[in-house]
Amino acid sequence: TPAEEEGLARATSAGLPLQLTPYSLGLLAPDDPTCPIRRQVVPVAAEAVTVPGDMSDPLGEEAHEVSPGLIQRYPDRALLVATDQCAIYCRFCTRSRVVGGGAGPMPPADFERALGYLREHPEIRDVIVSGGDPLAMTTRRILALVESLRAIPHVEVIRLATRVPVCLPQRIDDELVGALRPHHPLWVMTHFNHPAELTEQASAAVARLVDGGFPVMNQTVLLAGVNDDAHTLETLFRGLVRRRVKPYYLLQMDPAKGTAHLRTPLAKGLEIMGALQGRVSGIALPKLIVDTPGGMGKVPLAESPIVERSPSRTVLRTHRGVEVTYLDPPPPDHQDA
């Protein structure tokens, strides 16, 4: 479309480039610009528009960078930006300021500095390996990174944040799974955003991971014109659970510059979660999360079910709209009265 042609011209000269895999290209509807896969990956003219609230670094990662490529926003965990490259570049990327710059994997000197920081901070028990996309790197490079992290005694959990199972499922092969399996606990945090992404190939990739002992958690980004309705998300969440993937977060999209056309109001996420509550099993229901601008941390959102509260009595509204009174037990010294 003309809007896509203008977006592509801009992406070629500045900003986040266009990149997608042949597999992802095969999922696009070539004659429908409203295609939910196409909206996620094809640039449009609206990316040149900046609105109030837009930020180049919406999660305040530069302010929380403790070593080049290592970000610590919480006391017990850190995020390692292993590479600036992905298999595809999502137009809503929170790191569009750095992703696709062509630098490639983290330089060895920066990686050693990051490891040094982690070794010196025993309070860090969880490392999220992100990027870019760490699984877009070679198996040899991924394995060396994971082995180095696993050698730090207090790092209990390593998470691999990746969209590769969604956009390049062939990459999740027996070689990769076999190489990483000895280094559990390794969690895979992926991004399925629409039921159309749950293809036979993607399902097989997820099955290889789960069968290999990797817990797989999904973080869906709420996107206007892609998945911002209860039916679409119900279908997605049920499909994920059938594939042994836990819907973990429904993320309010970060206010990265030029993404307003894909963002929804906070009220939309609350409306959708309200419609799903009680209609979808708890194992299929993620938390609605806002990662607050400036890097102040994640905040779960939910409409309050509390209608009225007193010191020992609370009135709750259920998903059916019924109000139920819950009574707290009396203090222990009054229970025998």
mmCIF file of C-alpha atoms in Angstrom:
data_model
loop_
_atom_site.group_PDB
_atom_site.id
_atom_site.type_symbol
_atom_site.label_atom_id
_atom_site.label_comp_id
_atom_site.label_asym_id
_atom_site.label_seq_id
_atom_site.Cartn_x
_atom_site.Cartn_y
_atom_site.Cartn_z
ATOM 1 C CA THR A 1 0.000 0.000 0.000
ATOM 2 C CA PRO A 2 1.160 3.625 -0.307
ATOM 3 C CA ALA A 3 1.428 3.844 3.490
ATOM 4 C CA GLU A 4 3.621 0.744 3.539
ATOM 5 C CA GLU A 5 5.773 2.038 0.683
ATOM 6 C CA GLU A 6 6.340 5.266 2.616
ATOM 7 C CA GLY A 7 7.085 3.307 5.777
ATOM 8 C CA LEU A 8 9.541 1.084 3.953
ATOM 9 C CA ALA A 9 11.375 4.061 2.471
ATOM 10 C CA ARG A 10 11.743 5.568 5.928
ATOM 11 C CA ALA A 11 12.822 2.247 7.490
ATOM 12 C CA THR A 12 15.474 1.850 4.796
ATOM 13 C CA SER A 13 17.039 5.241 5.506
ATOM 14 C CA ALA A 14 16.449 5.595 9.252
ATOM 15 C CA GLY A 15 14.842 3.809 12.152
ATOM 16 C CA LEU A 16 14.105 0.126 12.512
ATOM 17 C CA PRO A 17 14.794 -1.785 9.282
ATOM 18 C CA LEU A 18 12.399 -4.216 7.648
ATOM 19 C CA GLN A 19 13.437 -7.815 8.248
ATOM 20 C CA LEU A 20 11.417 -10.994 8.160
ATOM 21 C CA THR A 21 12.052 -14.647 7.407
ATOM 22 C CA PRO A 22 10.740 -16.502 4.354
ATOM 23 C CA TYR A 23 8.621 -18.507 6.796
ATOM 24 C CA SER A 24 7.038 -15.335 8.214
ATOM 25 C CA LEU A 25 6.564 -13.944 4.725
ATOM 26 C CA GLY A 26 4.579 -17.082 3.938
ATOM 27 C CA LEU A 27 2.156 -16.262 6.751
ATOM 28 C CA LEU A 28 1.347 -12.793 5.408
ATOM 29 C CA ALA A 29 -1.838 -12.091 3.498
ATOM 30 C CA PRO A 30 -0.418 -10.420 0.344
ATOM 31 C CA ASP A 31 -3.660 -8.618 -0.527
ATOM 32 C CA ASP A 32 -4.804 -7.587 2.946
ATOM 33 C CA PRO A 33 -2.988 -4.738 4.735
ATOM 34 C CA THR A 34 -5.047 -5.504 7.864
ATOM 35 C CA CYS A 35 -3.489 -8.981 8.106
ATOM 36 C CA PRO A 36 -2.425 -9.406 11.764
ATOM 37 C CA ILE A 37 0.980 -10.821 10.826
ATOM 38 C CA ARG A 38 1.588 -8.110 8.245
ATOM 39 C CA ARG A 39 0.725 -5.334 10.727
ATOM 40 C CA GLN A 40 3.376 -6.645 13.114
ATOM 41 C CA VAL A 41 6.300 -6.651 10.679
ATOM 42 C CA VAL A 42 5.695 -4.299 7.718
ATOM 43 C CA PRO A 43 6.557 -0.625 8.366
ATOM 44 C CA VAL A 44 3.956 2.047 7.635
ATOM 45 C CA ALA A 45 4.017 5.821 7.293
ATOM 46 C CA ALA A 46 2.534 6.257 10.786
ATOM 47 C CA GLU A 47 5.906 5.252 12.276
ATOM 48 C CA ALA A 48 7.076 8.787 11.502
ATOM 49 C CA VAL A 49 4.432 10.207 13.868
ATOM 50 C CA THR A 50 5.401 10.983 17.457
ATOM 51 C CA VAL A 51 2.705 11.535 20.070
ATOM 52 C CA PRO A 52 2.831 12.709 23.705
ATOM 53 C CA GLY A 53 4.201 9.933 25.886
ATOM 54 C CA ASP A 54 6.422 8.421 23.171
ATOM 55 C CA MET A 55 9.955 7.630 24.335
ATOM 56 C CA SER A 56 13.069 6.390 22.547
ATOM 57 C CA ASP A 57 13.943 4.282 25.607
ATOM 58 C CA PRO A 58 10.543 3.560 27.182
ATOM 59 C CA LEU A 59 11.850 1.140 29.823
ATOM 60 C CA GLY A 60 14.671 3.369 31.017
ATOM 61 C CA GLU A 61 17.238 0.744 30.140
ATOM 62 C CA GLU A 62 20.038 3.202 29.478
ATOM 63 C CA ALA A 63 19.608 4.642 32.995
ATOM 64 C CA HIS A 64 19.703 1.119 34.477
ATOM 65 C CA GLU A 65 22.650 -0.192 32.470
ATOM 66 C CA VAL A 66 25.198 -1.447 35.004
ATOM 67 C CA SER A 67 27.655 -2.669 32.371
ATOM 68 C CA PRO A 68 27.555 -2.417 28.555
ATOM 69 C CA GLY A 69 24.660 -4.625 27.498
ATOM 70 C CA LEU A 70 23.673 -5.578 31.065
ATOM 71 C CA ILE A 71 20.564 -3.968 32.571
ATOM 72 C CA GLN A 72 19.454 -4.314 36.183
ATOM 73 C CA ARG A 73 16.044 -2.895 37.089
ATOM 74 C CA TYR A 74 15.232 -5.316 39.920
ATOM 75 C CA PRO A 75 17.322 -6.479 42.889
ATOM 76 C CA ASP A 76 17.364 -10.186 42.040
ATOM 77 C CA ARG A 77 17.578 -10.263 38.244
ATOM 78 C CA ALA A 78 19.362 -8.739 35.289
ATOM 79 C CA LEU A 79 18.834 -8.594 31.543
ATOM 80 C CA LEU A 80 21.662 -9.331 29.129
ATOM 81 C CA VAL A 81 21.363 -7.884 25.611
ATOM 82 C CA ALA A 82 23.226 -10.658 23.812
ATOM 83 C CA THR A 83 22.829 -9.290 20.270
ATOM 84 C CA ASP A 84 21.144 -6.449 18.419
ATOM 85 C CA GLN A 85 19.803 -8.731 15.690
ATOM 86 C CA CYS A 86 16.589 -10.747 15.380
ATOM 87 C CA ALA A 87 15.161 -13.133 12.823
ATOM 88 C CA ILE A 88 12.399 -10.550 12.277
ATOM 89 C CA TYR A 89 12.028 -6.945 13.413
ATOM 90 C CA CYS A 90 8.675 -6.290 15.067
ATOM 91 C CA ARG A 91 7.414 -2.768 14.433
ATOM 92 C CA PHE A 92 6.459 -2.393 18.123
ATOM 93 C CA CYS A 93 9.945 -3.273 19.412
ATOM 94 C CA THR A 94 10.759 -1.604 22.726
ATOM 95 C CA ARG A 95 14.466 -1.549 21.742
ATOM 96 C CA SER A 96 14.015 -0.165 18.238
ATOM 97 C CA ARG A 97 16.638 2.469 19.124
ATOM 98 C CA VAL A 98 19.349 -0.230 19.087
ATOM 99 C CA VAL A 99 17.931 -3.331 17.401
ATOM 100 C CA GLY A 100 18.939 -3.813 13.809
ATOM 101 C CA GLY A 101 21.935 -1.522 14.057
ATOM 102 C CA GLY A 102 24.207 -4.159 12.575
ATOM 103 C CA ALA A 103 26.597 -4.535 15.509
ATOM 104 C CA GLY A 104 25.671 -8.193 15.931
ATOM 105 C CA PRO A 105 26.446 -10.208 19.068
ATOM 106 C CA MET A 106 27.789 -8.506 22.197
ATOM 107 C CA PRO A 107 31.563 -7.936 21.873
ATOM 108 C CA PRO A 108 33.647 -10.396 23.959
ATOM 109 C CA ALA A 109 35.091 -7.598 26.121
ATOM 110 C CA ASP A 110 31.599 -6.360 27.028
ATOM 111 C CA PHE A 111 30.457 -9.901 27.747
ATOM 112 C CA GLU A 112 33.373 -10.443 30.134
ATOM 113 C CA ARG A 113 32.558 -7.185 31.912
ATOM 114 C CA ALA A 114 28.940 -8.300 32.256
ATOM 115 C CA LEU A 115 30.033 -11.647 33.667
ATOM 116 C CA GLY A 116 32.303 -9.835 36.111
ATOM 117 C CA TYR A 117 29.421 -7.722 37.355
ATOM 118 C CA LEU A 118 27.198 -10.776 37.764
ATOM 119 C CA ARG A 119 29.890 -12.646 39.691
ATOM 120 C CA GLU A 120 30.286 -9.707 42.068
ATOM 121 C CA HIS A 121 26.540 -9.435 42.799
ATOM 122 C CA PRO A 122 25.277 -12.617 44.473
ATOM 123 C CA GLU A 123 21.829 -11.072 44.895
ATOM 124 C CA ILE A 124 21.255 -11.659 41.154
ATOM 125 C CA ARG A 125 19.667 -15.084 40.873
ATOM 126 C CA ASP A 126 17.928 -14.810 37.502
ATOM 127 C CA VAL A 127 19.396 -13.669 34.159
ATOM 128 C CA ILE A 128 17.178 -12.934 31.171
ATOM 129 C CA VAL A 129 19.103 -13.295 27.918
ATOM 130 C CA SER A 130 17.488 -11.037 25.339
ATOM 131 C CA GLY A 131 18.446 -8.754 22.493
ATOM 132 C CA GLY A 132 17.732 -8.727 19.631
ATOM 133 C CA ASP A 133 17.057 -12.417 19.822
ATOM 134 C CA PRO A 134 19.622 -14.756 21.378
ATOM 135 C CA LEU A 135 18.329 -17.767 19.423
ATOM 136 C CA ALA A 136 19.150 -15.935 16.187
ATOM 137 C CA MET A 137 22.820 -16.560 17.051
ATOM 138 C CA THR A 138 24.733 -19.736 16.237
ATOM 139 C CA THR A 139 24.376 -22.714 18.549
ATOM 140 C CA ARG A 140 28.073 -22.470 19.409
ATOM 141 C CA ARG A 141 27.716 -18.867 20.521
ATOM 142 C CA ILE A 142 24.494 -19.495 22.474
ATOM 143 C CA LEU A 143 26.038 -22.480 24.220
ATOM 144 C CA ALA A 144 29.169 -20.545 25.213
ATOM 145 C CA LEU A 145 26.994 -17.774 26.667
ATOM 146 C CA VAL A 146 24.786 -20.180 28.629
ATOM 147 C CA GLU A 147 27.787 -22.148 29.928
ATOM 148 C CA SER A 148 29.400 -18.940 31.180
ATOM 149 C CA LEU A 149 26.247 -17.904 33.018
ATOM 150 C CA ARG A 150 25.678 -21.389 34.433
ATOM 151 C CA ALA A 151 29.206 -21.325 35.883
ATOM 152 C CA ILE A 152 28.146 -18.498 38.237
ATOM 153 C CA PRO A 153 26.911 -20.355 41.358
ATOM 154 C CA HIS A 154 24.236 -17.873 42.448
ATOM 155 C CA VAL A 155 22.606 -17.605 38.995
ATOM 156 C CA GLU A 156 19.819 -20.110 39.554
ATOM 157 C CA VAL A 157 17.634 -19.486 36.507
ATOM 158 C CA ILE A 158 18.469 -18.455 32.949
ATOM 159 C CA ARG A 159 15.671 -17.228 30.690
ATOM 160 C CA LEU A 160 15.979 -17.056 26.905
ATOM 161 C CA ALA A 161 13.697 -14.314 25.537
ATOM 162 C CA THR A 162 12.999 -15.156 21.915
ATOM 163 C CA ARG A 163 10.550 -14.881 19.030
ATOM 164 C CA VAL A 164 12.343 -17.566 17.036
ATOM 165 C CA PRO A 165 9.704 -20.268 17.771
ATOM 166 C CA VAL A 166 7.155 -17.869 16.228
ATOM 167 C CA CYS A 167 9.018 -16.573 13.187
ATOM 168 C CA LEU A 168 11.725 -19.189 12.478
ATOM 169 C CA PRO A 169 10.544 -22.431 14.116
ATOM 170 C CA GLN A 170 12.940 -24.521 12.021
ATOM 171 C CA ARG A 171 15.761 -23.043 14.148
ATOM 172 C CA ILE A 172 14.490 -24.998 17.172
ATOM 173 C CA ASP A 173 16.100 -28.234 16.048
ATOM 174 C CA ASP A 174 17.459 -31.284 17.865
ATOM 175 C CA GLU A 175 20.995 -29.872 17.788
ATOM 176 C CA LEU A 176 19.995 -26.706 19.649
ATOM 177 C CA VAL A 177 17.785 -28.489 22.176
ATOM 178 C CA GLY A 178 20.427 -31.175 22.802
ATOM 179 C CA ALA A 179 23.196 -28.615 23.266
ATOM 180 C CA LEU A 180 21.248 -26.584 25.823
ATOM 181 C CA ARG A 181 19.477 -29.377 27.709
ATOM 182 C CA PRO A 182 22.393 -30.112 30.109
ATOM 183 C CA HIS A 183 22.221 -26.545 31.433
ATOM 184 C CA HIS A 184 18.730 -26.535 32.931
ATOM 185 C CA PRO A 185 16.889 -24.769 34.469
ATOM 186 C CA LEU A 186 16.557 -22.855 31.207
ATOM 187 C CA TRP A 187 13.235 -21.143 30.592
ATOM 188 C CA VAL A 188 12.054 -19.950 27.186
ATOM 189 C CA MET A 189 10.041 -16.724 27.119
ATOM 190 C CA THR A 190 8.444 -16.300 23.723
ATOM 191 C CA HIS A 191 5.989 -13.931 21.956
ATOM 192 C CA PHE A 192 2.999 -15.468 20.215
ATOM 193 C CA ASN A 193 0.643 -12.571 19.522
ATOM 194 C CA HIS A 194 -2.038 -14.078 17.286
ATOM 195 C CA PRO A 195 -3.607 -17.515 16.716
ATOM 196 C CA ALA A 196 -2.399 -17.463 13.096
ATOM 197 C CA GLU A 197 1.137 -17.841 14.463
ATOM 198 C CA LEU A 198 0.288 -21.216 16.032
ATOM 199 C CA THR A 199 1.154 -23.135 12.876
ATOM 200 C CA GLU A 200 2.130 -26.776 12.574
ATOM 201 C CA GLN A 201 5.806 -25.789 12.376
ATOM 202 C CA ALA A 202 5.625 -23.475 15.384
ATOM 203 C CA SER A 203 3.764 -26.141 17.360
ATOM 204 C CA ALA A 204 6.486 -28.677 16.543
ATOM 205 C CA ALA A 205 9.185 -26.219 17.677
ATOM 206 C CA VAL A 206 7.412 -25.646 20.985
ATOM 207 C CA ALA A 207 6.976 -29.407 21.451
ATOM 208 C CA ARG A 208 10.728 -29.952 20.980
ATOM 209 C CA LEU A 209 11.437 -27.356 23.658
ATOM 210 C CA VAL A 210 8.908 -28.690 26.165
ATOM 211 C CA ASP A 211 9.935 -32.298 25.556
ATOM 212 C CA GLY A 212 13.525 -31.169 26.102
ATOM 213 C CA GLY A 213 12.657 -29.936 29.583
ATOM 214 C CA PHE A 214 12.325 -26.235 28.798
ATOM 215 C CA PRO A 215 9.341 -24.550 30.486
ATOM 216 C CA VAL A 216 7.871 -22.235 27.838
ATOM 217 C CA MET A 217 6.094 -19.037 28.911
ATOM 218 C CA ASN A 218 4.419 -16.646 26.501
ATOM 219 C CA GLN A 219 4.274 -12.863 26.658
ATOM 220 C CA THR A 220 1.627 -11.536 24.295
ATOM 221 C CA VAL A 221 1.822 -7.861 23.362
ATOM 222 C CA LEU A 222 -1.589 -6.191 23.094
ATOM 223 C CA LEU A 223 -1.674 -4.657 19.603
ATOM 224 C CA ALA A 224 -4.344 -2.507 17.969
ATOM 225 C CA GLY A 225 -5.822 -4.158 14.916
ATOM 226 C CA VAL A 226 -3.973 -7.400 15.641
ATOM 227 C CA ASN A 227 -5.291 -8.994 18.823
ATOM 228 C CA ASP A 228 -7.241 -6.322 20.721
ATOM 229 C CA ASP A 229 -10.438 -8.308 21.165
ATOM 230 C CA ALA A 230 -11.432 -11.008 23.631
ATOM 231 C CA HIS A 231 -12.247 -13.680 21.026
ATOM 232 C CA THR A 232 -8.821 -13.480 19.362
ATOM 233 C CA LEU A 233 -6.972 -13.641 22.664
ATOM 234 C CA GLU A 234 -9.149 -16.448 23.997
ATOM 235 C CA THR A 235 -8.335 -18.478 20.889
ATOM 236 C CA LEU A 236 -4.640 -17.696 21.282
ATOM 237 C CA PHE A 237 -4.456 -18.498 25.005
ATOM 238 C CA ARG A 238 -6.384 -21.760 24.639
ATOM 239 C CA GLY A 239 -4.149 -22.724 21.728
ATOM 240 C CA LEU A 240 -1.013 -22.034 23.743
ATOM 241 C CA VAL A 241 -2.189 -24.170 26.663
ATOM 242 C CA ARG A 242 -2.978 -27.059 24.301
ATOM 243 C CA ARG A 243 0.657 -26.816 23.231
ATOM 244 C CA ARG A 244 1.886 -26.814 26.864
ATOM 245 C CA VAL A 245 2.806 -23.127 26.803
ATOM 246 C CA LYS A 246 1.758 -20.978 29.759
ATOM 247 C CA PRO A 247 0.233 -17.593 28.847
ATOM 248 C CA TYR A 248 2.331 -15.510 31.247
ATOM 249 C CA TYR A 249 1.797 -11.824 30.448
ATOM 250 C CA LEU A 250 -0.543 -9.783 28.306
ATOM 251 C CA LEU A 251 1.677 -6.750 27.912
ATOM 252 C CA GLN A 252 0.435 -3.240 27.379
ATOM 253 C CA MET A 253 2.632 -2.129 24.514
ATOM 254 C CA ASP A 254 5.613 -0.007 25.527
ATOM 255 C CA PRO A 255 5.390 3.612 24.286
ATOM 256 C CA ALA A 256 8.326 3.390 21.895
ATOM 257 C CA LYS A 257 8.548 6.258 19.416
ATOM 258 C CA GLY A 258 6.430 5.856 16.324
ATOM 259 C CA THR A 259 4.234 3.047 17.645
ATOM 260 C CA ALA A 260 1.067 4.914 18.637
ATOM 261 C CA HIS A 261 -0.859 3.394 15.712
ATOM 262 C CA LEU A 262 -0.332 -0.049 17.279
ATOM 263 C CA ARG A 263 -0.976 0.882 20.913
ATOM 264 C CA THR A 264 -4.272 0.489 22.721
ATOM 265 C CA PRO A 265 -5.633 2.541 25.636
ATOM 266 C CA LEU A 266 -5.149 0.939 29.051
ATOM 267 C CA ALA A 267 -8.926 0.613 29.281
ATOM 268 C CA LYS A 268 -8.953 -1.788 26.328
ATOM 269 C CA GLY A 269 -6.752 -4.336 28.101
ATOM 270 C CA LEU A 270 -8.882 -4.104 31.238
ATOM 271 C CA GLU A 271 -12.031 -4.587 29.161
ATOM 272 C CA ILE A 272 -10.598 -7.683 27.470
ATOM 273 C CA MET A 273 -9.357 -9.250 30.699
ATOM 274 C CA GLY A 274 -12.722 -8.596 32.307
ATOM 275 C CA ALA A 275 -14.406 -10.439 29.445
ATOM 276 C CA LEU A 276 -12.018 -13.396 29.783
ATOM 277 C CA GLN A 277 -12.163 -13.687 33.584
ATOM 278 C CA GLY A 278 -14.301 -16.682 34.484
ATOM 279 C CA ARG A 279 -14.651 -17.622 30.823
ATOM 280 C CA VAL A 280 -11.112 -18.960 30.426
ATOM 281 C CA SER A 281 -9.336 -21.378 32.759
ATOM 282 C CA GLY A 282 -6.815 -19.850 35.154
ATOM 283 C CA ILE A 283 -3.926 -21.688 33.490
ATOM 284 C CA ALA A 284 -4.872 -19.985 30.206
ATOM 285 C CA LEU A 285 -5.253 -16.503 31.685
ATOM 286 C CA PRO A 286 -2.158 -14.273 31.772
ATOM 287 C CA LYS A 287 -1.587 -11.213 33.917
ATOM 288 C CA LEU A 288 -2.243 -7.857 32.273
ATOM 289 C CA ILE A 289 1.004 -5.940 32.782
ATOM 290 C CA VAL A 290 2.206 -2.389 32.232
ATOM 291 C CA ASP A 291 5.980 -2.042 32.233
ATOM 292 C CA THR A 292 5.970 1.510 33.531
ATOM 293 C CA PRO A 293 7.735 4.176 31.463
ATOM 294 C CA GLY A 294 11.173 5.131 32.688
ATOM 295 C CA GLY A 295 12.038 1.679 33.978
ATOM 296 C CA MET A 296 10.180 1.877 37.278
ATOM 297 C CA GLY A 297 9.020 -1.733 37.011
ATOM 298 C CA LYS A 298 6.065 -3.843 35.968
ATOM 299 C CA VAL A 299 2.598 -3.166 37.374
ATOM 300 C CA PRO A 300 -0.228 -5.729 37.119
ATOM 301 C CA LEU A 301 -3.586 -4.236 36.122
ATOM 302 C CA ALA A 302 -7.034 -5.560 36.977
ATOM 303 C CA GLU A 303 -10.431 -4.112 37.639
ATOM 304 C CA SER A 304 -10.929 -4.305 41.403
ATOM 305 C CA PRO A 305 -13.522 -6.925 42.407
ATOM 306 C CA ILE A 306 -13.930 -5.226 45.815
ATOM 307 C CA VAL A 307 -17.256 -3.424 46.076
ATOM 308 C CA GLU A 308 -17.119 -2.600 49.774
ATOM 309 C CA ARG A 309 -14.679 -3.242 52.617
ATOM 310 C CA SER A 310 -14.826 -2.939 56.408
ATOM 311 C CA PRO A 311 -12.448 -4.296 59.075
ATOM 312 C CA SER A 312 -13.891 -7.830 58.971
ATOM 313 C CA ARG A 313 -16.256 -7.809 55.994
ATOM 314 C CA THR A 314 -15.598 -7.521 52.268
ATOM 315 C CA VAL A 315 -18.136 -7.495 49.445
ATOM 316 C CA LEU A 316 -16.786 -8.972 46.207
ATOM 317 C CA ARG A 317 -18.229 -8.850 42.698
ATOM 318 C CA THR A 318 -17.727 -12.092 40.747
ATOM 319 C CA HIS A 319 -17.323 -12.457 36.972
ATOM 320 C CA ARG A 320 -21.076 -13.182 36.866
ATOM 321 C CA GLY A 321 -21.815 -9.749 38.300
ATOM 322 C CA VAL A 322 -23.011 -11.269 41.563
ATOM 323 C CA GLU A 323 -22.018 -9.553 44.807
ATOM 324 C CA VAL A 324 -20.811 -11.951 47.523
ATOM 325 C CA THR A 325 -19.939 -11.119 51.129
ATOM 326 C CA TYR A 326 -16.759 -12.610 52.571
ATOM 327 C CA LEU A 327 -16.284 -12.552 56.358
ATOM 328 C CA ASP A 328 -12.804 -12.625 57.895
ATOM 329 C CA PRO A 329 -12.352 -14.994 60.856
ATOM 330 C CA PRO A 330 -12.464 -13.323 64.285
ATOM 331 C CA PRO A 331 -9.169 -12.825 66.152
ATOM 332 C CA PRO A 332 -7.936 -15.997 67.910
ATOM 333 C CA ASP A 333 -8.881 -14.709 71.378
ATOM 334 C CA HIS A 334 -12.506 -14.315 70.231
ATOM 335 C CA GLN A 335 -12.906 -17.593 68.356
ATOM 336 C CA ASP A 336 -14.071 -19.559 71.400
ATOM 337 C CA ALA A 337 -16.585 -16.934 72.485
#
